[in-house]
Amino acid sequence: MVEIKNDKLTVQVASLGAELQSIKNVDGREYLWQAGEKWPRRSPILFPIVCSVNDDTYTVDGKEYHLPRHGFARDTEFELIAQGEHKVTFALHETEETLKVYPYRFNLAVSYRLSGNTIHVVWHVENTDTREIHFQIGGHPAFLAPGCKEGEPLKGVIALDNKGPLKGIKSYIDGTHEMTEIALDGIKDGLIAFDDAFFANDSVKIFDCQTHQACLLNPDGTPAVTVDYKCPIIAFWSPYQKCAPFVCIEPWYGLGDPRGWKGEFRDKYYMNHLQPGASFMSEYTITIS
């Protein structure tokens, strides 16, 4: 466990999965779900896939490989590369084991940097292979829903920066989806008034960069947590019918296979591609009010 802090925040990160473990303000208020029976994770990194491939199987150049939901990074030990008072960087590269399930050589660096009351989460993927590589990456931070207690009905409000009508992707409780645009009736005037029923069909996904900010509100309407992003897909999730007191705000550069989809890994929806020696870098931020 590594800790970084300033006069506004104290943040803890585990080397396993390079996963955020805790976000506390100066008064000691915790903002991150602390894992437990209703969901055993806190803020996993999704790599090299987001969501699932059908039957946990995908194809590269005609050869089948197998990956579990959300890939292997979240369950893999990262190496601590650099640590300062306000910033920490972890890294992961291919091993004999990862090559069995993902046949590409890569470097993945994950950095957390504090600036005032904002956490900058930076992903850097480098192609160290001799051929083009393909990947997806995403975040899955779970924030405590202000005013909610474990075992009580989930409720809360998220404010988006787009107040117009939004379109999503049709999802199912088993985690699959269809590439079918649907009107998100549960979102009105840029506000998501979520409860348990809002997640009856698994995560709610907004695609094609329709929003760039999601703000989880306190019961009095003031901001508690604001997530800013530039990714093509933002998803919202809480485990259905578990009365879990958290909601995930998930920036994604990727999407799982639609039901029944078959094809080469490189042709998946929202796939990222890197030529040898090239790199991908992106950032999202978490601001604590």
Tab-separated table of C-alpha atoms in Angstrom:
chain	number	residue	atom	x	y	z
A	1	MET	CA	0.000	0.000	0.000
A	2	VAL	CA	1.289	3.443	-0.982
A	3	GLU	CA	0.009	6.745	0.372
A	4	ILE	CA	0.171	10.199	-1.196
A	5	LYS	CA	-1.227	13.308	0.454
A	6	ASN	CA	-1.423	17.079	0.499
A	7	ASP	CA	-3.301	19.607	2.608
A	8	LYS	CA	-6.620	18.620	0.966
A	9	LEU	CA	-6.585	14.856	0.416
A	10	THR	CA	-5.023	11.597	1.543
A	11	VAL	CA	-5.051	8.851	-1.092
A	12	GLN	CA	-4.000	5.215	-0.812
A	13	VAL	CA	-3.147	2.934	-3.742
A	14	ALA	CA	-2.393	-0.805	-3.729
A	15	SER	CA	0.252	-2.385	-5.923
A	16	LEU	CA	-2.219	-5.190	-6.720
A	17	GLY	CA	-3.984	-3.868	-9.784
A	18	ALA	CA	-2.564	-0.380	-9.132
A	19	GLU	CA	-5.987	0.123	-7.568
A	20	LEU	CA	-7.178	3.110	-5.568
A	21	GLN	CA	-7.998	2.016	-2.013
A	22	SER	CA	-9.010	5.169	-0.210
A	23	ILE	CA	-9.790	8.841	-0.819
A	24	LYS	CA	-10.159	10.943	2.324
A	25	ASN	CA	-10.489	14.675	2.779
A	26	VAL	CA	-8.827	16.688	5.514
A	27	ASP	CA	-11.692	15.883	7.908
A	28	GLY	CA	-11.205	12.149	7.392
A	29	ARG	CA	-14.372	11.640	5.316
A	30	GLU	CA	-14.033	8.590	3.064
A	31	TYR	CA	-15.305	8.940	-0.505
A	32	LEU	CA	-14.395	5.547	-1.960
A	33	TRP	CA	-16.343	2.333	-1.361
A	34	GLN	CA	-14.250	0.142	0.940
A	35	ALA	CA	-15.010	-3.203	-0.707
A	36	GLY	CA	-17.059	-5.895	0.976
A	37	GLU	CA	-19.579	-8.645	0.430
A	38	LYS	CA	-21.689	-6.632	-2.019
A	39	TRP	CA	-18.720	-5.895	-4.282
A	40	PRO	CA	-15.156	-6.959	-3.449
A	41	ARG	CA	-13.395	-4.172	-5.363
A	42	ARG	CA	-12.915	-0.422	-5.023
A	43	SER	CA	-11.535	1.058	-8.233
A	44	PRO	CA	-10.168	-1.618	-10.582
A	45	ILE	CA	-8.347	-0.823	-13.823
A	46	LEU	CA	-9.866	-2.582	-16.823
A	47	PHE	CA	-7.207	-3.813	-19.283
A	48	PRO	CA	-6.752	-5.116	-21.972
A	49	ILE	CA	-10.521	-5.413	-22.372
A	50	VAL	CA	-13.495	-3.532	-20.997
A	51	CYS	CA	-16.513	-5.653	-20.043
A	52	SER	CA	-16.496	-9.108	-21.645
A	53	VAL	CA	-15.714	-10.977	-24.811
A	54	ASN	CA	-18.361	-13.567	-25.704
A	55	ASP	CA	-17.774	-16.843	-23.845
A	56	ASP	CA	-14.553	-15.254	-22.493
A	57	THR	CA	-13.039	-16.090	-25.899
A	58	TYR	CA	-11.588	-13.879	-28.628
A	59	THR	CA	-9.531	-14.375	-31.780
A	60	VAL	CA	-6.214	-12.937	-32.936
A	61	ASP	CA	-5.138	-13.941	-36.448
A	62	GLY	CA	-7.472	-16.913	-36.267
A	63	LYS	CA	-6.133	-18.219	-32.945
A	64	GLU	CA	-8.386	-18.316	-29.886
A	65	TYR	CA	-7.463	-16.755	-26.561
A	66	HIS	CA	-9.388	-16.509	-23.320
A	67	LEU	CA	-9.835	-13.544	-20.999
A	68	PRO	CA	-12.158	-13.065	-18.021
A	69	ARG	CA	-14.436	-10.061	-17.670
A	70	HIS	CA	-12.498	-6.768	-17.619
A	71	GLY	CA	-9.158	-8.457	-18.336
A	72	PHE	CA	-6.219	-9.341	-16.099
A	73	ALA	CA	-4.698	-6.033	-14.942
A	74	ARG	CA	-7.002	-5.685	-11.948
A	75	ASP	CA	-5.751	-8.993	-10.506
A	76	THR	CA	-2.063	-8.545	-11.344
A	77	GLU	CA	0.724	-7.163	-9.189
A	78	PHE	CA	2.163	-3.899	-10.575
A	79	GLU	CA	5.685	-2.636	-9.979
A	80	LEU	CA	6.162	0.599	-8.060
A	81	ILE	CA	8.142	2.832	-10.441
A	82	ALA	CA	8.180	6.199	-8.706
A	83	GLN	CA	6.794	7.715	-5.530
A	84	GLY	CA	6.727	11.246	-4.218
A	85	GLU	CA	4.653	13.108	-1.678
A	86	HIS	CA	1.968	13.999	-4.219
A	87	LYS	CA	2.406	11.417	-6.995
A	88	VAL	CA	2.871	7.693	-7.462
A	89	THR	CA	3.403	5.607	-10.614
A	90	PHE	CA	2.959	1.864	-11.072
A	91	ALA	CA	3.801	-0.198	-14.165
A	92	LEU	CA	2.929	-3.531	-15.698
A	93	HIS	CA	4.392	-5.299	-18.713
A	94	GLU	CA	3.837	-8.608	-20.420
A	95	THR	CA	4.931	-11.878	-18.839
A	96	GLU	CA	4.879	-15.474	-19.942
A	97	GLU	CA	1.484	-15.784	-18.272
A	98	THR	CA	-0.074	-12.712	-19.875
A	99	LEU	CA	1.173	-13.763	-23.322
A	100	LYS	CA	-0.893	-16.933	-22.985
A	101	VAL	CA	-4.094	-14.903	-22.739
A	102	TYR	CA	-3.104	-11.662	-24.527
A	103	PRO	CA	-0.471	-12.208	-27.237
A	104	TYR	CA	1.078	-8.731	-27.233
A	105	ARG	CA	4.073	-7.090	-25.576
A	106	PHE	CA	3.284	-3.826	-23.830
A	107	ASN	CA	4.042	-1.434	-21.020
A	108	LEU	CA	1.143	-0.079	-18.967
A	109	ALA	CA	1.899	2.753	-16.560
A	110	VAL	CA	-0.695	4.108	-14.133
A	111	SER	CA	-0.087	7.352	-12.243
A	112	TYR	CA	-2.022	9.119	-9.502
A	113	ARG	CA	-1.157	12.778	-8.898
A	114	LEU	CA	-2.652	15.196	-6.375
A	115	SER	CA	-3.286	18.827	-7.253
A	116	GLY	CA	-5.295	20.586	-4.572
A	117	ASN	CA	-8.517	18.641	-4.113
A	118	THR	CA	-8.158	16.849	-7.470
A	119	ILE	CA	-6.699	13.420	-8.257
A	120	HIS	CA	-5.269	13.071	-11.767
A	121	VAL	CA	-5.472	9.452	-12.948
A	122	VAL	CA	-3.188	8.918	-15.950
A	123	TRP	CA	-2.943	5.802	-18.136
A	124	HIS	CA	-0.003	5.308	-20.486
A	125	VAL	CA	0.084	2.278	-22.793
A	126	GLU	CA	3.203	1.667	-24.903
A	127	ASN	CA	3.562	-0.861	-27.708
A	128	THR	CA	6.855	-2.696	-27.124
A	129	ASP	CA	5.958	-5.406	-29.644
A	130	THR	CA	7.172	-5.720	-33.238
A	131	ARG	CA	3.622	-5.588	-34.612
A	132	GLU	CA	0.512	-3.501	-34.095
A	133	ILE	CA	-1.240	-4.168	-30.799
A	134	HIS	CA	-4.899	-3.719	-29.891
A	135	PHE	CA	-6.347	-2.973	-26.458
A	136	GLN	CA	-9.089	-1.381	-24.416
A	137	ILE	CA	-8.748	0.369	-21.075
A	138	GLY	CA	-11.110	1.801	-18.492
A	139	GLY	CA	-11.680	2.863	-14.914
A	140	HIS	CA	-14.231	1.528	-12.437
A	141	PRO	CA	-14.087	3.757	-9.299
A	142	ALA	CA	-16.884	3.167	-6.785
A	143	PHE	CA	-17.917	6.260	-4.838
A	144	LEU	CA	-19.966	6.182	-1.667
A	145	ALA	CA	-23.439	7.564	-2.346
A	146	PRO	CA	-23.859	10.532	0.026
A	147	GLY	CA	-26.565	9.954	2.602
A	148	CYS	CA	-26.868	6.211	1.879
A	149	LYS	CA	-26.134	3.449	4.340
A	150	GLU	CA	-25.389	-0.194	3.609
A	151	GLY	CA	-28.555	-2.283	3.639
A	152	GLU	CA	-30.812	0.705	2.983
A	153	PRO	CA	-32.334	1.499	-0.441
A	154	LEU	CA	-29.868	3.133	-2.833
A	155	LYS	CA	-30.663	6.638	-3.998
A	156	GLY	CA	-28.802	9.675	-5.184
A	157	VAL	CA	-28.287	12.212	-7.947
A	158	ILE	CA	-25.557	12.623	-10.555
A	159	ALA	CA	-25.378	15.867	-12.561
A	160	LEU	CA	-23.987	15.717	-16.100
A	161	ASP	CA	-22.576	18.551	-18.178
A	162	ASN	CA	-24.967	17.787	-21.065
A	163	LYS	CA	-28.573	18.763	-20.307
A	164	GLY	CA	-29.924	17.658	-23.669
A	165	PRO	CA	-31.442	14.277	-24.579
A	166	LEU	CA	-28.838	11.519	-24.330
A	167	LYS	CA	-28.613	8.164	-26.038
A	168	GLY	CA	-27.242	4.986	-24.536
A	169	ILE	CA	-26.544	1.385	-25.475
A	170	LYS	CA	-29.049	-1.341	-24.662
A	171	SER	CA	-27.682	-3.466	-21.815
A	172	TYR	CA	-28.710	-6.655	-20.032
A	173	ILE	CA	-28.269	-7.769	-16.438
A	174	ASP	CA	-25.889	-10.560	-17.545
A	175	GLY	CA	-23.405	-7.900	-18.684
A	176	THR	CA	-24.025	-8.265	-22.422
A	177	HIS	CA	-25.475	-5.577	-24.665
A	178	GLU	CA	-26.691	-4.759	-28.135
A	179	MET	CA	-25.294	-2.040	-30.368
A	180	THR	CA	-28.734	-0.453	-30.323
A	181	GLU	CA	-29.253	3.183	-29.431
A	182	ILE	CA	-31.835	3.760	-26.726
A	183	ALA	CA	-33.236	6.897	-25.146
A	184	LEU	CA	-32.081	7.225	-21.544
A	185	ASP	CA	-35.412	8.087	-19.959
A	186	GLY	CA	-33.915	7.974	-16.481
A	187	ILE	CA	-31.819	11.045	-17.285
A	188	LYS	CA	-33.659	14.375	-17.451
A	189	ASP	CA	-32.184	17.842	-17.890
A	190	GLY	CA	-28.719	16.413	-17.266
A	191	LEU	CA	-29.677	14.845	-13.933
A	192	ILE	CA	-29.541	11.129	-13.102
A	193	ALA	CA	-31.834	10.474	-10.131
A	194	PHE	CA	-30.607	6.941	-9.551
A	195	ASP	CA	-31.965	4.201	-7.345
A	196	ASP	CA	-31.677	0.421	-7.402
A	197	ALA	CA	-34.154	0.113	-10.292
A	198	PHE	CA	-31.973	2.390	-12.447
A	199	PHE	CA	-29.467	-0.485	-12.646
A	200	ALA	CA	-31.992	-3.253	-13.348
A	201	ASN	CA	-30.300	-3.840	-16.731
A	202	ASP	CA	-26.733	-3.700	-15.418
A	203	SER	CA	-24.666	-0.594	-16.173
A	204	VAL	CA	-26.048	2.449	-17.956
A	205	LYS	CA	-23.720	3.433	-20.798
A	206	ILE	CA	-23.530	6.792	-22.590
A	207	PHE	CA	-21.455	6.602	-25.772
A	208	ASP	CA	-19.711	8.779	-28.380
A	209	CYS	CA	-18.448	11.487	-26.012
A	210	GLN	CA	-21.878	12.961	-25.260
A	211	THR	CA	-20.712	14.042	-21.799
A	212	HIS	CA	-17.395	15.038	-20.256
A	213	GLN	CA	-18.301	15.506	-16.595
A	214	ALA	CA	-20.342	13.646	-13.992
A	215	CYS	CA	-20.882	15.133	-10.523
A	216	LEU	CA	-22.157	13.009	-7.636
A	217	LEU	CA	-24.229	15.306	-5.412
A	218	ASN	CA	-24.725	15.518	-1.680
A	219	PRO	CA	-28.331	15.367	-0.414
A	220	ASP	CA	-28.407	19.191	-0.278
A	221	GLY	CA	-27.469	19.410	-3.965
A	222	THR	CA	-23.863	20.477	-3.495
A	223	PRO	CA	-21.065	18.537	-5.268
A	224	ALA	CA	-19.449	15.651	-3.417
A	225	VAL	CA	-17.345	14.046	-6.167
A	226	THR	CA	-16.799	15.337	-9.697
A	227	VAL	CA	-15.310	13.106	-12.405
A	228	ASP	CA	-14.021	14.765	-15.593
A	229	TYR	CA	-13.164	12.664	-18.654
A	230	LYS	CA	-12.658	12.740	-22.420
A	231	CYS	CA	-13.315	9.074	-23.152
A	232	PRO	CA	-15.874	7.869	-25.714
A	233	ILE	CA	-17.976	5.949	-23.181
A	234	ILE	CA	-19.019	6.730	-19.627
A	235	ALA	CA	-20.838	4.060	-17.643
A	236	PHE	CA	-22.701	4.116	-14.332
A	237	TRP	CA	-23.231	1.014	-12.204
A	238	SER	CA	-24.229	-0.311	-8.823
A	239	PRO	CA	-25.014	-3.981	-8.095
A	240	TYR	CA	-28.712	-4.563	-8.653
A	241	GLN	CA	-30.895	-5.518	-5.665
A	242	LYS	CA	-28.018	-5.510	-3.172
A	243	CYS	CA	-28.679	-2.211	-1.398
A	244	ALA	CA	-25.022	-1.334	-1.859
A	245	PRO	CA	-24.332	2.299	-0.823
A	246	PHE	CA	-22.154	3.218	-3.791
A	247	VAL	CA	-22.264	4.118	-7.453
A	248	CYS	CA	-19.488	3.623	-9.997
A	249	ILE	CA	-18.648	6.371	-12.494
A	250	GLU	CA	-16.618	4.595	-15.169
A	251	PRO	CA	-14.603	6.259	-17.970
A	252	TRP	CA	-14.037	3.715	-20.753
A	253	TYR	CA	-11.937	3.485	-23.883
A	254	GLY	CA	-13.614	0.266	-24.934
A	255	LEU	CA	-16.769	-1.797	-24.872
A	256	GLY	CA	-17.583	-5.488	-24.531
A	257	ASP	CA	-18.800	-7.747	-27.312
A	258	PRO	CA	-22.453	-7.389	-28.310
A	259	ARG	CA	-24.535	-10.528	-27.956
A	260	GLY	CA	-23.562	-13.048	-30.609
A	261	TRP	CA	-20.732	-10.946	-32.050
A	262	LYS	CA	-17.908	-12.891	-33.693
A	263	GLY	CA	-14.812	-11.445	-35.236
A	264	GLU	CA	-11.151	-10.614	-34.847
A	265	PHE	CA	-10.033	-8.844	-31.685
A	266	ARG	CA	-8.768	-5.867	-33.687
A	267	ASP	CA	-12.255	-5.290	-35.123
A	268	LYS	CA	-14.052	-4.994	-31.774
A	269	TYR	CA	-16.098	-1.879	-31.101
A	270	TYR	CA	-14.149	1.009	-29.574
A	271	MET	CA	-10.810	-0.753	-29.980
A	272	ASN	CA	-7.526	1.156	-29.618
A	273	HIS	CA	-4.609	0.398	-31.951
A	274	LEU	CA	-0.887	1.120	-31.545
A	275	GLN	CA	1.912	0.663	-34.045
A	276	PRO	CA	5.303	-0.586	-32.755
A	277	GLY	CA	6.943	2.071	-30.598
A	278	ALA	CA	3.781	4.169	-30.377
A	279	SER	CA	1.991	5.019	-27.148
A	280	PHE	CA	-1.438	5.998	-25.863
A	281	MET	CA	-2.001	8.369	-22.969
A	282	SER	CA	-5.192	9.544	-21.334
A	283	GLU	CA	-6.308	11.091	-18.080
A	284	TYR	CA	-9.439	11.459	-16.032
A	285	THR	CA	-9.749	13.424	-12.819
A	286	ILE	CA	-11.573	12.990	-9.523
A	287	THR	CA	-12.312	16.215	-7.648
A	288	ILE	CA	-13.443	16.102	-4.018
A	289	SER	CA	-15.554	19.077	-2.916
